[in-house]
Amino acid sequence: MIANALFSKMKCFRPAPLIAASLMMGASVFALTCASADAKAPAAKSASAAMPSQAPAGIIRRIAVTGTQRVEPTTVLSYITVREGDDYSDQVGDKTLKALFATNLFSDVKIGWDGSTLTIYVVEYPIINQIDFEGNSKVTTKDLQKEVQVKPRQVFTRSKVQSDVQRIIELYRRNGRFAAQVSPQIIQRPQNRVDVIYSITEGPTTGVSRITFVGNKAFNDDTLRSKVVTSESAWWRILSTSDNYDPDRLMYDKEQLRRFYVNHGYADFKVVSAVAELTPDHSSFYITFTVEEGKQYKFGKVEIQSKVRELPPQALRSYVAIRQGDLYDEEQVSKAKDALVNAVGTKGYATADVGMRLRRNPEAHTIDVVLNIDQGPRVYIEKIDIAGNSRTLDKVIRREMRLTEGDAFNRDLVDRSRTRIRALGFFSDVTIKNSQGSRPDRTDLSVNVAETSTGEVSVGAGYSSYSSFVGEVAYTERNLFGRGQFLRASVSASTVSKQYQLSFTEPWFLDRPLAAGIDLYKWVTNYNQADYQSDVTAIAFRFGFPTSEYTSVSLHYTLRYQKVSPFSSASYAVRQYSGTSTTSEFGYDFIYNTLDDNIKPTNGSVMSFSQTLAGMGGNMKYMRVEGSWVSYAKLIGDDYVGSLSLSSGYVQGYGGRSVPVQERFFKGGDSFRGFKIAGIGPRDAVVSGDYGAVGGDFYAIGSALLRLPDFVPKDYGMKFSLFSDFGTLGHTSGLSRSCTSSYCIKDNLAFRASVGVQIGWKSPMGPVQIALGIPLAKASYDKTEFLHFSAGTGF
């Protein structure tokens, strides 16, 4: 209080010797230093000084303003109401002082009255020249600049600086540093300007030593700790911030506990209190949650009352997964309501109201659920508004909409539109909401998008089990000029390959749903597993178009010039295809896609079928057929997502030509985990008794994958999956499976299988992919690999 009193009486920037004061503010120290040249102000009656009980009365003949530097005297007079010719009194003087102090332009104001002249003496607040921060390393200067309210070229006031000190302290507390101290220092500059410097002592991170629960009987402390975001500090959480105390996070944890309990039948659960106590050494917190669990309830009767003629209650029952006798689950009730809203929306009733009533039966410990549907009028779309697309053209978004103005509202088509817009990959978030139109049977759709970066110039480096060290320079733009066009130019090199590529795609050629693209590339690759080098130069043209909402067809033509150079250790099966070749091939792809999200699918499937024919020019003659299918489904809640994929392919020469080695299938590594690149399939054992891969004409491979929930804090950016790969690769046309003096082909179309764990990590250095695979079934000549690793970074 004494410091506050001194601070309130301190007169900064008025003609006086150097004055300094300090103010203790919570955990910070407020230090102000003010200085100006020595000068003497004329004698005046100060508002803060003792004044006679009654000033001499008189007519104000003249009003004079002194002490101004930037503010014009006429501006000062505009702030007061007294004028020349008015009567002067103490009340007039007091009113004038209050009016001028209220402008926040002056650090001091005095009134002088000599019986005829009213003199106003002012000391202007200085202007802030610059703002700087010292001692900050854990919080960036950019973040601090966003937090403070004072800015350069603004008028300096002590209250603003006080407020900013508290803002900085709160920012550090949100970052888990409760011992942070802030000392603002004011440096006087010429022309009544000041520099404001915030000197910061960040202090250590304030962690969480212990999390305990009081009142919990149904679930132990360890179970409840796993449900809250805040975690106890431990050495292995060096990359996580969840073990730093955050009051906002504590509020979120209370809601997480509530959700967990009410989803397990405890409908009356509540968190009585959540108390954080600072340890005596101020290094961490003890957090205690006090809870009241209440009784556990089960679902009683489930009733659906519908006024929609097309949707009677019995037809809607399949949308509601709630069953009588199951434990009460608030999340299931919410999902049931959403499902009914969507079901009614598919019939065009956008304004249909789905009401919900819960009837508790305390004696029986059951809760009855009553869902009532009031259809409202059938609704039509009046207009569609798009917002948030500052770069992307409106037409790029509108052409993905499955609804247009005048169509009947349909919830399924609205959801499908959102899926298609998000699949573009131009937006980090897409929401579509409907609102009341100009009439009860009209609705407006608002499409809100949040654009994300779609272009990048990158210089990358990485490492993989196959390519070893990889370097790349690339320019990629997925939304060229906001038109949805794709452009990529890249140059990459590794210990086994050099690649140069230029690709361009126009998704709506001639403003029609026809995707047209061109690719130019040159690849020089050492296939060490097959003992040859391939040098390919090619140009390819692509055209694609949708045939229905979920199916599309693409056509492609490739003209390829290729040179195969076998290594000295290569077998005859490879050497016989050495030299140059020209391939002219035409093909098509058919795709059926019902995924709910192309980026991170949880439901739906994708099926593809392709055929390629080479021989329309060039000296290569073969036909390739490939097909694949993959399906996704939620297995246990939303946390466990499973997928099953099947793929197969066959290539065959014609016109007396066999399939060259460079056109055969090679599998392993990413395509069959647990085995090396080209680790399965036919091999030649005649060279030094080793087995060199020669590829196969046929393959059939399946993969089952289970995406696991997060076992580590999300801050780590790690994802875990279990997998099992199975299948076969074999059959070599033009090569006998018997051993000769030139080659000895090992090929029995044996069944292979592997299981393992796949780990994805968004590390600070870039994405990392690790596959740990164990072969369960293999041929004696296969090449296995337990660890398959790849990593990269861009800068």
Tab-separated table of N, CA and C in Angstrom, residues 61-182:
chain	number	residue	atom	x	y	z
A	61	ARG	N	-11.388	37.188	-17.728
A	61	ARG	CA	-11.114	38.060	-18.860
A	61	ARG	C	-10.270	37.379	-19.927
A	62	ARG	N	-9.461	36.430	-19.462
A	62	ARG	CA	-8.525	35.781	-20.395
A	62	ARG	C	-8.214	34.370	-19.907
A	63	ILE	N	-8.063	33.440	-20.872
A	63	ILE	CA	-7.675	32.060	-20.537
A	63	ILE	C	-6.364	31.765	-21.266
A	64	ALA	N	-5.331	31.414	-20.505
A	64	ALA	CA	-4.008	31.122	-21.071
A	64	ALA	C	-3.655	29.665	-20.822
A	65	VAL	N	-3.008	29.038	-21.814
A	65	VAL	CA	-2.565	27.633	-21.725
A	65	VAL	C	-1.065	27.598	-21.904
A	66	THR	N	-0.356	26.990	-20.965
A	66	THR	CA	1.106	26.888	-21.049
A	66	THR	C	1.526	25.438	-20.829
A	67	GLY	N	2.731	25.101	-21.326
A	67	GLY	CA	3.300	23.767	-21.103
A	67	GLY	C	3.041	22.787	-22.236
A	68	THR	N	2.263	23.180	-23.231
A	68	THR	CA	1.968	22.238	-24.315
A	68	THR	C	3.172	22.073	-25.223
A	69	GLN	N	3.315	20.850	-25.772
A	69	GLN	CA	4.390	20.563	-26.722
A	69	GLN	C	3.812	20.057	-28.053
A	70	ARG	N	3.050	18.968	-27.989
A	70	ARG	CA	2.424	18.427	-29.208
A	70	ARG	C	0.976	18.892	-29.346
A	71	VAL	N	0.302	19.067	-28.233
A	71	VAL	CA	-1.112	19.429	-28.246
A	71	VAL	C	-1.233	20.945	-28.403
A	72	GLU	N	-2.056	21.369	-29.345
A	72	GLU	CA	-2.279	22.796	-29.547
A	72	GLU	C	-3.081	23.380	-28.392
A	73	PRO	N	-2.781	24.653	-27.982
A	73	PRO	CA	-3.580	25.284	-26.906
A	73	PRO	C	-5.069	25.303	-27.222
A	74	THR	N	-5.416	25.514	-28.498
A	74	THR	CA	-6.842	25.519	-28.861
A	74	THR	C	-7.478	24.162	-28.605
A	75	THR	N	-6.685	23.084	-28.767
A	75	THR	CA	-7.203	21.743	-28.490
A	75	THR	C	-7.481	21.577	-27.007
A	76	VAL	N	-6.575	22.124	-26.175
A	76	VAL	CA	-6.795	22.068	-24.721
A	76	VAL	C	-8.082	22.800	-24.365
A	77	LEU	N	-8.295	23.970	-24.938
A	77	LEU	CA	-9.505	24.744	-24.636
A	77	LEU	C	-10.760	24.032	-25.087
A	78	SER	N	-10.642	23.185	-26.133
A	78	SER	CA	-11.836	22.479	-26.620
A	78	SER	C	-12.315	21.420	-25.636
A	79	TYR	N	-11.417	20.992	-24.722
A	79	TYR	CA	-11.798	19.949	-23.764
A	79	TYR	C	-12.525	20.510	-22.551
A	80	ILE	N	-12.490	21.837	-22.343
A	80	ILE	CA	-13.119	22.423	-21.153
A	80	ILE	C	-14.352	23.219	-21.571
A	81	THR	N	-15.209	23.451	-20.618
A	81	THR	CA	-16.473	24.145	-20.899
A	81	THR	C	-16.439	25.626	-20.542
A	82	VAL	N	-15.468	26.024	-19.702
A	82	VAL	CA	-15.411	27.425	-19.286
A	82	VAL	C	-14.906	28.286	-20.446
A	83	ARG	N	-15.429	29.515	-20.547
A	83	ARG	CA	-15.054	30.433	-21.612
A	83	ARG	C	-14.784	31.826	-21.027
A	84	GLU	N	-14.068	32.632	-21.803
A	84	GLU	CA	-13.839	34.011	-21.378
A	84	GLU	C	-15.182	34.719	-21.219
A	85	GLY	N	-15.306	35.470	-20.120
A	85	GLY	CA	-16.571	36.133	-19.805
A	85	GLY	C	-17.375	35.403	-18.764
A	86	ASP	N	-17.022	34.134	-18.500
A	86	ASP	CA	-17.721	33.388	-17.451
A	86	ASP	C	-17.209	33.795	-16.081
A	87	ASP	N	-18.012	33.523	-15.053
A	87	ASP	CA	-17.598	33.766	-13.679
A	87	ASP	C	-16.695	32.630	-13.218
A	88	TYR	N	-15.654	32.945	-12.483
A	88	TYR	CA	-14.762	31.923	-11.960
A	88	TYR	C	-15.157	31.546	-10.544
A	89	SER	N	-15.042	30.250	-10.227
A	89	SER	CA	-15.283	29.756	-8.866
A	89	SER	C	-14.462	28.492	-8.676
A	90	ASP	N	-14.409	28.023	-7.415
A	90	ASP	CA	-13.686	26.774	-7.150
A	90	ASP	C	-14.284	25.618	-7.935
A	91	GLN	N	-15.613	25.625	-8.074
A	91	GLN	CA	-16.263	24.554	-8.823
A	91	GLN	C	-15.835	24.562	-10.291
A	92	VAL	N	-15.683	25.748	-10.862
A	92	VAL	CA	-15.227	25.861	-12.248
A	92	VAL	C	-13.812	25.306	-12.386
A	93	GLY	N	-12.928	25.663	-11.438
A	93	GLY	CA	-11.563	25.149	-11.474
A	93	GLY	C	-11.518	23.641	-11.343
A	94	ASP	N	-12.312	23.087	-10.410
A	94	ASP	CA	-12.334	21.633	-10.211
A	94	ASP	C	-12.853	20.912	-11.451
A	95	LYS	N	-13.879	21.448	-12.071
A	95	LYS	CA	-14.459	20.843	-13.272
A	95	LYS	C	-13.459	20.866	-14.420
A	96	THR	N	-12.704	21.957	-14.522
A	96	THR	CA	-11.701	22.069	-15.583
A	96	THR	C	-10.595	21.039	-15.397
A	97	LEU	N	-10.132	20.874	-14.151
A	97	LEU	CA	-9.103	19.865	-13.874
A	97	LEU	C	-9.567	18.461	-14.249
A	98	LYS	N	-10.762	18.096	-13.831
A	98	LYS	CA	-11.277	16.753	-14.106
A	98	LYS	C	-11.416	16.507	-15.603
A	99	ALA	N	-11.871	17.519	-16.347
A	99	ALA	CA	-12.055	17.352	-17.791
A	99	ALA	C	-10.723	17.105	-18.485
A	100	LEU	N	-9.672	17.818	-18.070
A	100	LEU	CA	-8.383	17.659	-18.725
A	100	LEU	C	-7.695	16.358	-18.325
A	101	PHE	N	-7.822	15.936	-17.063
A	101	PHE	CA	-7.253	14.654	-16.666
A	101	PHE	C	-7.955	13.499	-17.376
A	102	ALA	N	-9.254	13.664	-17.662
A	102	ALA	CA	-10.019	12.592	-18.317
A	102	ALA	C	-9.552	12.340	-19.740
A	103	THR	N	-8.831	13.276	-20.352
A	103	THR	CA	-8.362	13.071	-21.733
A	103	THR	C	-7.207	12.083	-21.809
A	104	ASN	N	-6.545	11.774	-20.680
A	104	ASN	CA	-5.378	10.900	-20.649
A	104	ASN	C	-4.238	11.405	-21.519
A	105	LEU	N	-4.182	12.710	-21.703
A	105	LEU	CA	-3.103	13.326	-22.480
A	105	LEU	C	-2.057	13.975	-21.600
A	106	PHE	N	-2.405	14.182	-20.322
A	106	PHE	CA	-1.540	14.972	-19.462
A	106	PHE	C	-1.218	14.217	-18.177
A	107	SER	N	0.069	14.253	-17.819
A	107	SER	CA	0.471	13.619	-16.561
A	107	SER	C	0.221	14.540	-15.375
A	108	ASP	N	0.129	15.855	-15.600
A	108	ASP	CA	-0.154	16.788	-14.517
A	108	ASP	C	-0.864	18.010	-15.095
A	109	VAL	N	-1.810	18.551	-14.314
A	109	VAL	CA	-2.554	19.746	-14.711
A	109	VAL	C	-2.685	20.638	-13.472
A	110	LYS	N	-2.429	21.947	-13.640
A	110	LYS	CA	-2.592	22.910	-12.552
A	110	LYS	C	-3.392	24.110	-13.059
A	111	ILE	N	-4.067	24.739	-12.145
A	111	ILE	CA	-4.893	25.908	-12.468
A	111	ILE	C	-4.340	27.133	-11.729
A	112	GLY	N	-4.155	28.221	-12.460
A	112	GLY	CA	-3.735	29.483	-11.846
A	112	GLY	C	-4.799	30.571	-12.077
A	113	TRP	N	-5.154	31.302	-11.000
A	113	TRP	CA	-6.195	32.348	-11.096
A	113	TRP	C	-5.708	33.590	-10.360
A	114	ASP	N	-5.628	34.707	-11.091
A	114	ASP	CA	-5.142	35.944	-10.467
A	114	ASP	C	-6.210	37.007	-10.353
A	115	GLY	N	-7.465	36.628	-10.530
A	115	GLY	CA	-8.572	37.563	-10.416
A	115	GLY	C	-9.146	37.960	-11.759
A	116	SER	N	-8.361	37.784	-12.828
A	116	SER	CA	-8.900	38.094	-14.166
A	116	SER	C	-8.442	37.100	-15.227
A	117	THR	N	-7.265	36.500	-15.007
A	117	THR	CA	-6.725	35.552	-15.983
A	117	THR	C	-6.718	34.144	-15.389
A	118	LEU	N	-7.260	33.210	-16.154
A	118	LEU	CA	-7.264	31.787	-15.788
A	118	LEU	C	-6.132	31.112	-16.576
A	119	THR	N	-5.106	30.676	-15.825
A	119	THR	CA	-3.949	30.055	-16.474
A	119	THR	C	-3.981	28.548	-16.241
A	120	ILE	N	-3.858	27.810	-17.323
A	120	ILE	CA	-3.868	26.332	-17.260
A	120	ILE	C	-2.463	25.840	-17.583
A	121	TYR	N	-1.815	25.201	-16.578
A	121	TYR	CA	-0.488	24.651	-16.762
A	121	TYR	C	-0.631	23.130	-16.975
A	122	VAL	N	-0.071	22.597	-18.072
A	122	VAL	CA	-0.178	21.156	-18.357
A	122	VAL	C	1.201	20.559	-18.566
A	123	VAL	N	1.348	19.300	-18.197
A	123	VAL	CA	2.536	18.484	-18.506
A	123	VAL	C	2.040	17.291	-19.311
A	124	GLU	N	2.421	17.243	-20.577
A	124	GLU	CA	1.911	16.182	-21.447
A	124	GLU	C	2.562	14.840	-21.127
A	125	TYR	N	1.762	13.778	-21.292
A	125	TYR	CA	2.339	12.446	-21.235
A	125	TYR	C	3.312	12.290	-22.401
A	126	PRO	N	4.393	11.569	-22.196
A	126	PRO	CA	5.319	11.361	-23.318
A	126	PRO	C	4.736	10.396	-24.353
A	127	ILE	N	5.338	10.376	-25.538
A	127	ILE	CA	4.982	9.439	-26.598
A	127	ILE	C	5.939	8.248	-26.539
A	128	ILE	N	5.408	7.061	-26.716
A	128	ILE	CA	6.242	5.854	-26.676
A	128	ILE	C	7.056	5.775	-27.964
A	129	ASN	N	8.363	5.747	-27.823
A	129	ASN	CA	9.260	5.672	-28.975
A	129	ASN	C	9.390	4.237	-29.473
A	130	GLN	N	9.703	3.305	-28.589
A	130	GLN	CA	9.800	1.895	-28.956
A	130	GLN	C	9.564	1.020	-27.736
A	131	ILE	N	9.238	-0.238	-28.003
A	131	ILE	CA	8.981	-1.219	-26.946
A	131	ILE	C	9.913	-2.388	-27.167
A	132	ASP	N	10.554	-2.845	-26.116
A	132	ASP	CA	11.494	-3.952	-26.237
A	132	ASP	C	11.298	-4.911	-25.069
A	133	PHE	N	11.801	-6.145	-25.255
A	133	PHE	CA	11.689	-7.182	-24.223
A	133	PHE	C	13.081	-7.765	-23.995
A	134	GLU	N	13.423	-7.964	-22.758
A	134	GLU	CA	14.713	-8.540	-22.402
A	134	GLU	C	14.503	-9.740	-21.489
A	135	GLY	N	15.317	-10.782	-21.704
A	135	GLY	CA	15.294	-11.939	-20.828
A	135	GLY	C	14.326	-13.023	-21.237
A	136	ASN	N	13.580	-12.834	-22.318
A	136	ASN	CA	12.620	-13.854	-22.736
A	136	ASN	C	13.270	-14.839	-23.702
A	137	SER	N	13.164	-16.115	-23.395
A	137	SER	CA	13.655	-17.177	-24.281
A	137	SER	C	12.595	-18.249	-24.512
A	138	LYS	N	11.747	-18.485	-23.514
A	138	LYS	CA	10.714	-19.510	-23.639
A	138	LYS	C	9.469	-18.996	-24.349
A	139	VAL	N	9.247	-17.695	-24.310
A	139	VAL	CA	8.136	-17.059	-25.029
A	139	VAL	C	8.744	-16.097	-26.038
A	140	THR	N	8.345	-16.190	-27.278
A	140	THR	CA	8.959	-15.375	-28.324
A	140	THR	C	8.554	-13.911	-28.199
A	141	THR	N	9.411	-13.053	-28.716
A	141	THR	CA	9.106	-11.615	-28.721
A	141	THR	C	7.835	-11.341	-29.512
A	142	LYS	N	7.614	-12.108	-30.577
A	142	LYS	CA	6.407	-11.927	-31.387
A	142	LYS	C	5.147	-12.185	-30.569
A	143	ASP	N	5.165	-13.233	-29.747
A	143	ASP	CA	4.005	-13.534	-28.898
A	143	ASP	C	3.810	-12.460	-27.835
A	144	LEU	N	4.903	-11.948	-27.301
A	144	LEU	CA	4.796	-10.886	-26.299
A	144	LEU	C	4.245	-9.602	-26.914
A	145	GLN	N	4.661	-9.291	-28.130
A	145	GLN	CA	4.154	-8.095	-28.801
A	145	GLN	C	2.652	-8.189	-29.053
A	146	LYS	N	2.181	-9.386	-29.320
A	146	LYS	CA	0.740	-9.568	-29.499
A	146	LYS	C	-0.014	-9.363	-28.190
A	147	GLU	N	0.632	-9.652	-27.080
A	147	GLU	CA	-0.049	-9.634	-25.787
A	147	GLU	C	-0.174	-8.226	-25.216
A	148	VAL	N	0.872	-7.396	-25.373
A	148	VAL	CA	0.853	-6.072	-24.743
A	148	VAL	C	-0.050	-5.123	-25.511
A	149	GLN	N	-0.623	-4.156	-24.797
A	149	GLN	CA	-1.541	-3.194	-25.392
A	149	GLN	C	-0.849	-1.900	-25.822
A	150	VAL	N	0.237	-1.517	-25.123
A	150	VAL	CA	0.931	-0.297	-25.508
A	150	VAL	C	1.688	-0.538	-26.804
A	151	LYS	N	1.680	0.442	-27.676
A	151	LYS	CA	2.326	0.337	-28.970
A	151	LYS	C	3.171	1.580	-29.218
A	152	PRO	N	4.191	1.492	-30.059
A	152	PRO	CA	4.961	2.690	-30.420
A	152	PRO	C	4.052	3.766	-31.014
A	153	ARG	N	4.421	5.045	-30.708
A	153	ARG	CA	3.702	6.234	-31.175
A	153	ARG	C	2.376	6.434	-30.447
A	154	GLN	N	2.122	5.651	-29.405
A	154	GLN	CA	0.960	5.889	-28.558
A	154	GLN	C	1.374	6.754	-27.360
A	155	VAL	N	0.372	7.332	-26.702
A	155	VAL	CA	0.633	8.118	-25.499
A	155	VAL	C	0.945	7.167	-24.342
A	156	PHE	N	2.021	7.470	-23.613
A	156	PHE	CA	2.422	6.652	-22.482
A	156	PHE	C	1.583	6.996	-21.247
A	157	THR	N	1.080	5.948	-20.591
A	157	THR	CA	0.443	6.114	-19.281
A	157	THR	C	0.896	4.967	-18.395
A	158	ARG	N	0.997	5.269	-17.115
A	158	ARG	CA	1.433	4.236	-16.185
A	158	ARG	C	0.424	3.110	-16.065
A	159	SER	N	-0.852	3.430	-16.177
A	159	SER	CA	-1.875	2.395	-16.036
A	159	SER	C	-1.790	1.359	-17.156
A	160	LYS	N	-1.463	1.818	-18.381
A	160	LYS	CA	-1.331	0.873	-19.488
A	160	LYS	C	-0.152	-0.064	-19.274
A	161	VAL	N	0.941	0.467	-18.786
A	161	VAL	CA	2.107	-0.370	-18.539
A	161	VAL	C	1.814	-1.368	-17.419
A	162	GLN	N	1.124	-0.919	-16.357
A	162	GLN	CA	0.731	-1.832	-15.277
A	162	GLN	C	-0.106	-2.977	-15.831
A	163	SER	N	-1.058	-2.629	-16.679
A	163	SER	CA	-1.930	-3.643	-17.260
A	163	SER	C	-1.140	-4.628	-18.107
A	164	ASP	N	-0.165	-4.144	-18.869
A	164	ASP	CA	0.622	-5.032	-19.720
A	164	ASP	C	1.514	-5.953	-18.911
A	165	VAL	N	2.002	-5.484	-17.774
A	165	VAL	CA	2.790	-6.357	-16.906
A	165	VAL	C	1.959	-7.569	-16.488
A	166	GLN	N	0.714	-7.309	-16.090
A	166	GLN	CA	-0.158	-8.413	-15.688
A	166	GLN	C	-0.455	-9.328	-16.874
A	167	ARG	N	-0.598	-8.763	-18.073
A	167	ARG	CA	-0.849	-9.583	-19.260
A	167	ARG	C	0.336	-10.514	-19.537
A	168	ILE	N	1.547	-9.984	-19.406
A	168	ILE	CA	2.738	-10.810	-19.644
A	168	ILE	C	2.834	-11.918	-18.607
A	169	ILE	N	2.547	-11.580	-17.351
A	169	ILE	CA	2.588	-12.595	-16.293
A	169	ILE	C	1.566	-13.694	-16.563
A	170	GLU	N	0.356	-13.312	-16.997
A	170	GLU	CA	-0.670	-14.307	-17.313
A	170	GLU	C	-0.250	-15.181	-18.480
A	171	LEU	N	0.431	-14.576	-19.465
A	171	LEU	CA	0.926	-15.360	-20.599
A	171	LEU	C	1.916	-16.407	-20.126
A	172	TYR	N	2.811	-16.037	-19.226
A	172	TYR	CA	3.779	-17.001	-18.709
A	172	TYR	C	3.100	-18.062	-17.850
A	173	ARG	N	2.073	-17.663	-17.130
A	173	ARG	CA	1.353	-18.662	-16.329
A	173	ARG	C	0.661	-19.685	-17.213
A	174	ARG	N	0.132	-19.219	-18.360
A	174	ARG	CA	-0.488	-20.166	-19.291
A	174	ARG	C	0.544	-21.117	-19.876
A	175	ASN	N	1.808	-20.710	-19.832
A	175	ASN	CA	2.887	-21.572	-20.303
A	175	ASN	C	3.548	-22.333	-19.159
A	176	GLY	N	2.896	-22.314	-17.993
A	176	GLY	CA	3.374	-23.108	-16.868
A	176	GLY	C	4.503	-22.497	-16.080
A	177	ARG	N	4.704	-21.182	-16.169
A	177	ARG	CA	5.794	-20.529	-15.437
A	177	ARG	C	5.202	-19.510	-14.467
A	178	PHE	N	4.905	-19.985	-13.273
A	178	PHE	CA	4.259	-19.148	-12.263
A	178	PHE	C	5.252	-18.314	-11.469
A	179	ALA	N	6.531	-18.565	-11.629
A	179	ALA	CA	7.535	-17.778	-10.918
A	179	ALA	C	8.069	-16.632	-11.769
A	180	ALA	N	7.463	-16.383	-12.909
A	180	ALA	CA	7.955	-15.328	-13.799
A	180	ALA	C	7.820	-13.957	-13.146
A	181	GLN	N	8.798	-13.101	-13.376
A	181	GLN	CA	8.794	-11.730	-12.867
A	181	GLN	C	9.022	-10.772	-14.037
A	182	VAL	N	8.337	-9.625	-13.979
A	182	VAL	CA	8.433	-8.641	-15.048
A	182	VAL	C	8.713	-7.271	-14.433
